[in-house]
Structure formats: C-alpha cells, structure tokens
Amino acid sequence: AQSVTQLGSHVSVSEGALVLLRCNYSSSVPPYLFWYVQYPNQGLQLLLKYTSAATLVKGINGFEAEFKKSETSFHLTKPSAHMSDAAEYFCAVTPSGSARQLTFGSGTQLTVLP
Amino acid sequence: EAGVAQSPRYKIIEKRQSVAFWCNPISGHATLYWYQQILGQGPKLLIQFQNNGVVDDSQLPKDRFSAERLKGVDSTLKIQPAKLEDSAVYLCASSLGGNWGELFFGEGSRLTVL
C-alpha cells in the first residue's frame, strides 16, 4: 500500500519569499506523484505531476517539484510567493497511474503574509 | 468548457435523516469519482464509475451510502441514515479515463450533520 506524509499542516511565508511544501511518500513500486491546490470554497486543481519522466517537474503558476527517489520525497517549491498562492496544497501518490489507487496527503495550508 | 457541476453546495441535516448529492461531470468524461473530504484530511475515494459501471466501491459504507450513474453521465450520491461522522465535503471528480491522476474536481457539497 502507498501513503503520503505532508510535513506541516500550516506554512506561512512572506510575499516574495520562497515557498517550500514538503511531501514524502511510500510506495512498493515506482510511483506517480501529484500536487493539487484547493482555493477556498473550490474544488481541487492539478498543479503538476510526475510520471517517471524528468525528475524536475514544472507546473502552473510558477510552481515546480523535484522527485528524489533516494529521499522518497516530492517537495513543492516556488521562488517567490504571491498573495494569490494562499490555498491548501495536497500531495498525492498512485503506484500505477490509476486514479483508483490515488492516495492524498492530509494537506498543507499556505498563508502568504504581506 | 464547463467544469464539474455539483449541487447542493451546502446541506445541513439532523442525524438519521437522508441526503442526496448530484454531480454532472465534464462532457465526454467517462470516469466519475466521489470523494469524501473530512476537515483536516485529504480526500478519500468513495466510489469510481466507468461510464455507468462501478469500478471500485471498496471504501463506500454500503450500509448507509449508495451511488448511481444510470445513464453514464450524471451521478447521485445518497446517505441514509446520516451519522454525525458523515459531516464532510463530498467532492465529485471526472476524468477522460486515461488517469495519470488528472482528475477535474467540482466545488464540492458541504454536509453538516447535527
């Protein structure tokens, strides 16, 4: 079975500062990994995905994530936070690319301070 | 392109009452999912449909939850009778069927059971 751990349920950064949201996974087979974002009162939206191609994945809104097999990590970063980035971010893993086995982490709420 | 539509957005009921949620996926999306998102947790898959057939309902509490997608388009999720622990946001998502975790989510239906 696969699982996802998101370190830090709440993260605060100043506008213009680096955003780093941590995600560690466990999977018995090579995983596919995803980051989703959820803005207040909205559904989840795919930010980026890793599907065994390039280990550095670029997504929307300037976010990127790096797959590190040795560390079983898939941390999400953005060089400069914007007020509009305030949202909840979910890391998810599936061992086979099947959405049926998609397991979400518990989420990280990002606050951007002016 | 219209997104995934869900209704109602909010519902408050008392325990032991029944409730139904409706979802209309993106046109042409063969796969439809219902997720339960309890406050402070990531979404958890309840049921997955491929067209009008059930692919996975292993995590659906079948003693009280039921779902159908009779014509392979829109879907209804019902809870009867509701319990306090059913308070959550019920998210509907759809995908073309190629998976890779690319789900398109609706805004969700927030249920409060008193």
PDB file of C-alpha atoms in Angstrom, chain A residues 16-108:
ATOM      1  CA  GLY A  16       8.164  37.384  -2.248  1.00  0.00           C
ATOM      2  CA  ALA A  17       9.752  34.669  -0.118  1.00  0.00           C
ATOM      3  CA  LEU A  18      10.489  31.097  -1.125  1.00  0.00           C
ATOM      4  CA  VAL A  19       7.655  28.607  -0.798  1.00  0.00           C
ATOM      5  CA  LEU A  20       8.605  25.074   0.240  1.00  0.00           C
ATOM      6  CA  LEU A  21       5.918  22.488   0.935  1.00  0.00           C
ATOM      7  CA  ARG A  22       7.147  19.058   1.909  1.00  0.00           C
ATOM      8  CA  CYS A  23       5.848  15.709   0.753  1.00  0.00           C
ATOM      9  CA  ASN A  24       7.237  12.266   1.464  1.00  0.00           C
ATOM     10  CA  TYR A  25       5.749   9.106   0.066  1.00  0.00           C
ATOM     11  CA  SER A  26       5.945   5.386   0.416  1.00  0.00           C
ATOM     12  CA  SER A  27       5.237   3.035  -2.427  1.00  0.00           C
ATOM     13  CA  SER A  28       6.214  -0.540  -3.184  1.00  0.00           C
ATOM     14  CA  VAL A  29       6.528   0.222  -6.897  1.00  0.00           C
ATOM     15  CA  PRO A  30       7.690   3.305  -8.795  1.00  0.00           C
ATOM     16  CA  PRO A  31       5.127   5.961  -8.004  1.00  0.00           C
ATOM     17  CA  TYR A  32       3.332   8.617  -9.931  1.00  0.00           C
ATOM     18  CA  LEU A  33       3.142  11.776  -7.853  1.00  0.00           C
ATOM     19  CA  PHE A  34       0.928  14.823  -7.985  1.00  0.00           C
ATOM     20  CA  TRP A  35       0.364  18.155  -6.334  1.00  0.00           C
ATOM     21  CA  TYR A  36      -3.140  19.568  -6.228  1.00  0.00           C
ATOM     22  CA  VAL A  37      -4.190  23.014  -4.991  1.00  0.00           C
ATOM     23  CA  GLN A  38      -7.517  23.877  -3.392  1.00  0.00           C
ATOM     24  CA  TYR A  39      -8.553  27.513  -3.152  1.00  0.00           C
ATOM     25  CA  PRO A  40     -11.229  28.436  -0.604  1.00  0.00           C
ATOM     26  CA  ASN A  41     -14.630  27.017  -1.478  1.00  0.00           C
ATOM     27  CA  GLN A  42     -13.341  25.486  -4.686  1.00  0.00           C
ATOM     28  CA  GLY A  43     -12.504  22.025  -5.893  1.00  0.00           C
ATOM     29  CA  LEU A  44      -9.002  20.659  -6.268  1.00  0.00           C
ATOM     30  CA  GLN A  45      -6.934  21.678  -9.288  1.00  0.00           C
ATOM     31  CA  LEU A  46      -3.912  19.836 -10.622  1.00  0.00           C
ATOM     32  CA  LEU A  47      -0.695  21.849 -10.182  1.00  0.00           C
ATOM     33  CA  LEU A  48       1.803  19.359 -11.561  1.00  0.00           C
ATOM     34  CA  LYS A  49       2.535  15.668 -11.916  1.00  0.00           C
ATOM     35  CA  TYR A  50       5.480  13.291 -12.036  1.00  0.00           C
ATOM     36  CA  THR A  51       5.006  10.225 -14.207  1.00  0.00           C
ATOM     37  CA  SER A  52       8.539   8.766 -14.399  1.00  0.00           C
ATOM     38  CA  ALA A  53       9.932  11.172 -16.981  1.00  0.00           C
ATOM     39  CA  ALA A  54      12.012  14.201 -15.889  1.00  0.00           C
ATOM     40  CA  THR A  55      12.601  14.346 -12.148  1.00  0.00           C
ATOM     41  CA  LEU A  56      12.151  18.116 -12.054  1.00  0.00           C
ATOM     42  CA  VAL A  57       8.573  18.916 -12.919  1.00  0.00           C
ATOM     43  CA  LYS A  58       7.253  22.357 -13.695  1.00  0.00           C
ATOM     44  CA  GLY A  59       3.627  23.200 -13.104  1.00  0.00           C
ATOM     45  CA  ILE A  60       1.265  26.095 -13.302  1.00  0.00           C
ATOM     46  CA  ASN A  61       1.635  29.436 -11.529  1.00  0.00           C
ATOM     47  CA  GLY A  62       5.427  29.125 -11.235  1.00  0.00           C
ATOM     48  CA  PHE A  63       5.432  26.031  -9.033  1.00  0.00           C
ATOM     49  CA  GLU A  64       7.807  23.145  -9.503  1.00  0.00           C
ATOM     50  CA  ALA A  65       8.620  19.904  -7.708  1.00  0.00           C
ATOM     51  CA  GLU A  66      11.563  17.531  -7.754  1.00  0.00           C
ATOM     52  CA  PHE A  67      11.231  13.771  -7.463  1.00  0.00           C
ATOM     53  CA  LYS A  68      14.021  12.378  -5.269  1.00  0.00           C
ATOM     54  CA  LYS A  69      13.862   8.615  -5.132  1.00  0.00           C
ATOM     55  CA  SER A  70      16.650   8.290  -2.554  1.00  0.00           C
ATOM     56  CA  GLU A  71      14.757  10.556  -0.174  1.00  0.00           C
ATOM     57  CA  THR A  72      11.268   9.352  -1.205  1.00  0.00           C
ATOM     58  CA  SER A  73      10.332  12.991  -1.490  1.00  0.00           C
ATOM     59  CA  PHE A  74       8.426  15.221  -3.871  1.00  0.00           C
ATOM     60  CA  HIS A  75       8.636  18.694  -2.339  1.00  0.00           C
ATOM     61  CA  LEU A  76       6.811  21.616  -3.948  1.00  0.00           C
ATOM     62  CA  THR A  77       8.613  24.934  -4.376  1.00  0.00           C
ATOM     63  CA  LYS A  78       8.073  28.401  -5.758  1.00  0.00           C
ATOM     64  CA  PRO A  79      10.840  31.007  -5.743  1.00  0.00           C
ATOM     65  CA  SER A  80       8.644  33.966  -4.854  1.00  0.00           C
ATOM     66  CA  ALA A  81       5.302  33.736  -3.078  1.00  0.00           C
ATOM     67  CA  HIS A  82       2.353  35.801  -4.198  1.00  0.00           C
ATOM     68  CA  MET A  83      -0.729  36.640  -2.181  1.00  0.00           C
ATOM     69  CA  SER A  84      -2.797  34.651  -4.638  1.00  0.00           C
ATOM     70  CA  ASP A  85      -0.885  31.468  -3.705  1.00  0.00           C
ATOM     71  CA  ALA A  86      -2.712  31.290  -0.382  1.00  0.00           C
ATOM     72  CA  ALA A  87      -4.552  27.969  -0.535  1.00  0.00           C
ATOM     73  CA  GLU A  88      -4.404  24.374   0.641  1.00  0.00           C
ATOM     74  CA  TYR A  89      -2.000  22.088  -1.155  1.00  0.00           C
ATOM     75  CA  PHE A  90      -2.316  18.328  -1.389  1.00  0.00           C
ATOM     76  CA  CYS A  91       0.313  15.838  -2.402  1.00  0.00           C
ATOM     77  CA  ALA A  92      -0.959  12.564  -3.868  1.00  0.00           C
ATOM     78  CA  VAL A  93       0.564   9.275  -4.954  1.00  0.00           C
ATOM     79  CA  THR A  94      -0.529   6.331  -7.034  1.00  0.00           C
ATOM     80  CA  PRO A  95       1.598   3.262  -7.638  1.00  0.00           C
ATOM     81  CA  SER A  96       0.362   2.606 -11.095  1.00  0.00           C
ATOM     82  CA  GLY A  97      -1.082   5.740 -12.592  1.00  0.00           C
ATOM     83  CA  SER A  98      -4.548   4.563 -11.712  1.00  0.00           C
ATOM     84  CA  ALA A  99      -6.768   7.164 -10.127  1.00  0.00           C
ATOM     85  CA  ARG A 100      -8.489   4.333  -8.297  1.00  0.00           C
ATOM     86  CA  GLN A 101      -5.407   3.985  -6.133  1.00  0.00           C
ATOM     87  CA  LEU A 102      -4.738   7.714  -5.763  1.00  0.00           C
ATOM     88  CA  THR A 103      -3.905   8.455  -2.132  1.00  0.00           C
ATOM     89  CA  PHE A 104      -3.899  12.027  -0.881  1.00  0.00           C
ATOM     90  CA  GLY A 105      -1.905  13.522   1.937  1.00  0.00           C
ATOM     91  CA  SER A 106      -3.659  15.478   4.658  1.00  0.00           C
ATOM     92  CA  GLY A 107      -2.812  18.822   3.096  1.00  0.00           C
ATOM     93  CA  THR A 108      -0.765  21.915   3.895  1.00  0.00           C
TER      94      THR A 108
END
